[in-house]
Amino acid sequence: MKKLILLTGMLLMMTVKSVFASPVAPKIEPSERMAASEITETFNKPATSGSVPNLEPIKRMSSSEIRETINQPTTYIFEGVKGRELTLSLWAGQLTAELYSPNGENMGVIEKTDNQWIGQLPESGIYRVRVTPKGETSSFVLGRDFNAKWTYRPDRPIPIAFREKEATIKLKMSGYQIQPLTVPGKQGQTIMVTASNKNLDLAIQSPSGELLDQGAGQTFAQLPESGIYRVIVVANKPIKPSITVSVR
């Protein structure tokens, strides 16, 4: 009798264990397994996205004149009114400037060989001037005027006598006129330009077309190469200035 009771108790304990036992984990084939290193790599791998394009700068042409140095194509925008006459003038820099109307029409290209664009605006809206340097970088001066017509006078040599280091030249300029003066220089020398009237804009341009410096009434620059330099004199009203140029 005792043996029967003991046997019955053992059977009951085995039944209880089978009821509350954890389910057996399914068998995973080797091909379905993922190594711990693969899991770590998956979580640590940065999300990839398409390459971001290099957007060209867009700046507002808030003043009538821009003096900047750029190393990539740059667009300048301004508001124009239909029927108004516009003059865009490029008087320094190695670059091209393209004018676009509000509807995207290319209205013309300005280069050093063709220093300005003059015409009536065909519509009202935002106009764009896309400036592209011809080298890695370029300094430039771009003027915008809705009334004036700038005129460019022929290059005029500065009469520095033999063994002399400076000379003074008298000019008679009308309004909105640009007078380039030429002077030979050697690498390492310094050109100093001084006007008798501080209302004149002055600039120094290298033989390769780089704008070295500009200022009102005075400018100077150390020469990066040997050759013929241009001193650019800009007058926005009739004036009779004296320009002194020294090369040392």
XYZ file of C-alpha atoms in Angstrom:
248
model
C 0.000 0.000 0.000
C 2.812 2.422 0.907
C 4.532 1.670 -2.422
C 1.307 2.448 -4.309
C 0.924 5.815 -2.533
C 4.577 6.738 -3.204
C 4.263 5.836 -6.900
C 1.088 7.886 -7.235
C 2.812 10.955 -5.660
C 5.742 10.761 -8.057
C 3.388 10.624 -11.044
C 1.560 13.743 -9.826
C 4.829 15.710 -9.423
C 5.935 14.812 -12.948
C 2.574 15.980 -14.331
C 2.850 19.363 -12.562
C 6.424 19.913 -13.888
C 5.324 19.188 -17.456
C 2.432 21.677 -17.218
C 4.532 24.635 -15.906
C 7.722 23.907 -17.870
C 9.086 26.656 -20.271
C 8.277 26.098 -23.949
C 11.084 24.662 -25.986
C 12.904 27.291 -28.106
C 12.591 26.670 -31.848
C 15.659 25.389 -33.574
C 17.446 28.042 -35.662
C 19.307 26.924 -38.710
C 22.881 28.215 -39.077
C 21.906 30.275 -42.137
C 19.304 32.214 -40.104
C 21.656 33.204 -37.301
C 23.254 36.682 -37.113
C 26.570 37.127 -35.396
C 26.877 39.703 -32.631
C 29.411 41.675 -34.703
C 26.902 41.941 -37.558
C 24.220 43.274 -35.221
C 26.617 45.909 -33.818
C 27.663 46.957 -37.306
C 24.037 47.339 -38.390
C 23.161 49.653 -35.501
C 26.370 51.711 -35.737
C 26.281 52.211 -39.525
C 25.350 55.847 -40.318
C 22.324 56.492 -42.470
C 23.277 57.408 -46.014
C 21.621 60.090 -48.087
C 22.025 61.541 -51.542
C 24.924 63.957 -52.120
C 24.051 67.561 -51.279
C 24.662 69.893 -54.253
C 27.030 72.836 -53.831
C 24.589 75.747 -54.033
C 25.796 79.034 -55.483
C 25.544 82.069 -53.166
C 22.695 84.532 -53.805
C 23.118 88.079 -52.468
C 20.952 91.178 -52.624
C 22.461 94.081 -54.565
C 21.396 96.594 -51.927
C 23.694 99.402 -53.084
C 24.518 100.858 -56.467
C 28.052 99.430 -56.379
C 29.532 96.064 -55.412
C 33.194 95.593 -54.440
C 33.905 91.985 -53.594
C 36.262 89.029 -54.026
C 34.653 85.718 -54.986
C 35.929 82.183 -55.634
C 32.795 80.711 -57.215
C 29.863 81.871 -59.345
C 27.678 84.238 -57.311
C 24.270 85.713 -58.143
C 23.259 89.256 -57.157
C 19.592 90.246 -57.281
C 17.860 93.626 -57.471
C 14.380 94.930 -58.177
C 13.703 96.604 -61.501
C 10.742 98.531 -62.927
C 9.538 98.069 -66.490
C 10.660 100.825 -68.845
C 13.484 102.178 -66.675
C 16.896 102.468 -68.300
C 19.603 100.423 -66.598
C 23.370 100.728 -66.873
C 25.515 97.895 -65.488
C 29.218 98.745 -65.447
C 32.165 96.434 -64.839
C 35.345 98.435 -64.373
C 37.651 95.974 -62.635
C 38.071 92.236 -62.294
C 38.667 89.116 -64.362
C 35.172 87.700 -64.708
C 31.948 87.622 -66.681
C 28.621 89.040 -65.512
C 25.370 87.765 -67.030
C 22.118 89.726 -66.671
C 18.826 87.796 -66.425
C 15.288 89.182 -66.501
C 12.591 88.076 -63.996
C 11.341 85.436 -66.480
C 14.837 83.968 -66.885
C 15.826 85.536 -70.215
C 19.566 86.144 -70.678
C 19.717 89.838 -71.541
C 23.476 90.098 -72.089
C 26.990 89.326 -70.888
C 29.462 91.905 -69.549
C 33.212 91.278 -69.743
C 36.324 93.429 -69.617
C 36.213 93.684 -73.407
C 32.623 94.959 -73.172
C 32.577 96.972 -69.967
C 28.890 97.803 -69.636
C 25.325 96.888 -70.486
C 22.789 99.625 -71.236
C 19.127 99.045 -71.992
C 15.517 99.384 -70.896
C 14.065 96.832 -68.506
C 11.388 94.757 -70.301
C 9.321 93.982 -67.182
C 9.012 94.692 -63.470
C 10.385 92.173 -60.986
C 13.582 90.701 -59.583
C 16.572 90.801 -61.930
C 19.679 88.652 -61.490
C 23.348 89.312 -62.245
C 25.375 86.072 -62.206
C 29.073 86.849 -61.723
C 31.587 84.114 -62.641
C 35.334 84.465 -61.919
C 37.665 83.367 -64.714
C 40.312 82.136 -62.252
C 40.194 80.543 -58.821
C 39.358 83.932 -57.293
C 38.636 87.392 -58.625
C 38.126 90.812 -57.083
C 35.747 93.058 -58.969
C 33.725 96.257 -58.971
C 30.253 96.152 -60.519
C 28.123 99.302 -60.685
C 24.367 99.612 -61.237
C 22.656 102.827 -62.208
C 19.148 103.469 -63.485
C 19.940 106.843 -65.038
C 23.614 107.368 -65.761
C 25.513 106.239 -68.825
C 29.115 105.534 -67.870
C 31.763 106.251 -70.476
C 35.217 104.674 -70.657
C 38.094 106.761 -71.878
C 41.105 105.170 -73.594
C 44.070 104.105 -71.476
C 46.431 106.975 -70.779
C 50.077 106.458 -69.736
C 51.384 108.129 -66.594
C 54.396 110.291 -67.542
C 56.988 109.135 -65.017
C 60.334 110.458 -66.206
C 63.444 108.269 -66.474
C 64.947 107.563 -63.039
C 62.026 109.335 -61.360
C 59.712 107.488 -58.961
C 56.505 109.512 -59.223
C 54.493 111.784 -61.465
C 51.351 113.933 -61.290
C 48.796 114.092 -64.065
C 45.864 116.512 -64.374
C 42.565 115.194 -65.677
C 39.355 116.774 -66.905
C 36.516 114.342 -66.387
C 32.788 114.622 -66.998
C 30.187 112.926 -64.832
C 30.012 109.123 -64.856
C 33.361 108.710 -66.534
C 36.152 106.171 -66.045
C 39.779 106.950 -66.895
C 42.384 104.146 -66.817
C 46.009 105.233 -66.364
C 48.857 102.858 -67.216
C 52.190 102.570 -65.429
C 54.980 99.953 -65.632
C 55.892 98.158 -62.419
C 58.170 95.396 -61.192
C 57.386 92.561 -58.817
C 57.914 93.627 -55.194
C 57.508 97.360 -55.826
C 54.656 99.391 -54.297
C 52.278 101.681 -56.187
C 50.728 104.580 -54.271
C 47.933 106.625 -55.891
C 46.589 109.876 -54.401
C 43.871 112.134 -55.832
C 43.454 115.828 -55.077
C 39.751 115.171 -54.490
C 38.652 112.474 -52.039
C 35.321 112.024 -53.854
C 37.091 110.107 -56.619
C 37.136 106.312 -56.600
C 40.555 104.810 -57.349
C 41.636 101.239 -58.047
C 44.808 99.372 -59.024
C 44.617 96.477 -61.476
C 47.452 94.033 -62.185
C 48.652 93.079 -65.698
C 46.703 89.807 -65.348
C 43.504 91.703 -64.519
C 43.374 91.167 -60.741
C 41.980 94.027 -58.684
C 44.619 94.664 -56.013
C 43.096 97.525 -54.035
C 40.521 100.310 -54.262
C 39.654 103.341 -52.185
C 38.200 106.831 -52.096
C 40.862 109.435 -52.836
C 43.805 107.109 -52.179
C 44.899 103.536 -52.800
C 48.137 101.508 -52.786
C 49.293 97.952 -53.440
C 52.424 95.814 -53.498
C 53.020 94.470 -56.994
C 52.748 90.674 -57.389
C 54.299 90.588 -60.894
C 56.157 92.683 -63.411
C 54.281 94.355 -66.248
C 51.915 97.212 -67.103
C 49.511 98.144 -64.315
C 46.295 100.141 -64.625
C 45.263 102.874 -62.198
C 41.504 103.300 -62.633
C 39.968 106.691 -61.836
C 36.165 106.856 -61.503
C 34.219 110.150 -61.389
C 30.443 110.364 -60.872
C 30.317 114.141 -61.491
C 32.328 116.689 -63.541
C 35.709 117.231 -61.924
C 39.277 118.359 -62.705
C 41.457 116.294 -60.381
C 45.212 115.890 -60.071
C 46.364 112.266 -59.727
C 49.779 111.533 -58.206
C 51.242 108.065 -58.793
C 54.455 106.832 -57.201
C 56.227 103.531 -57.866
C 58.917 102.614 -55.339
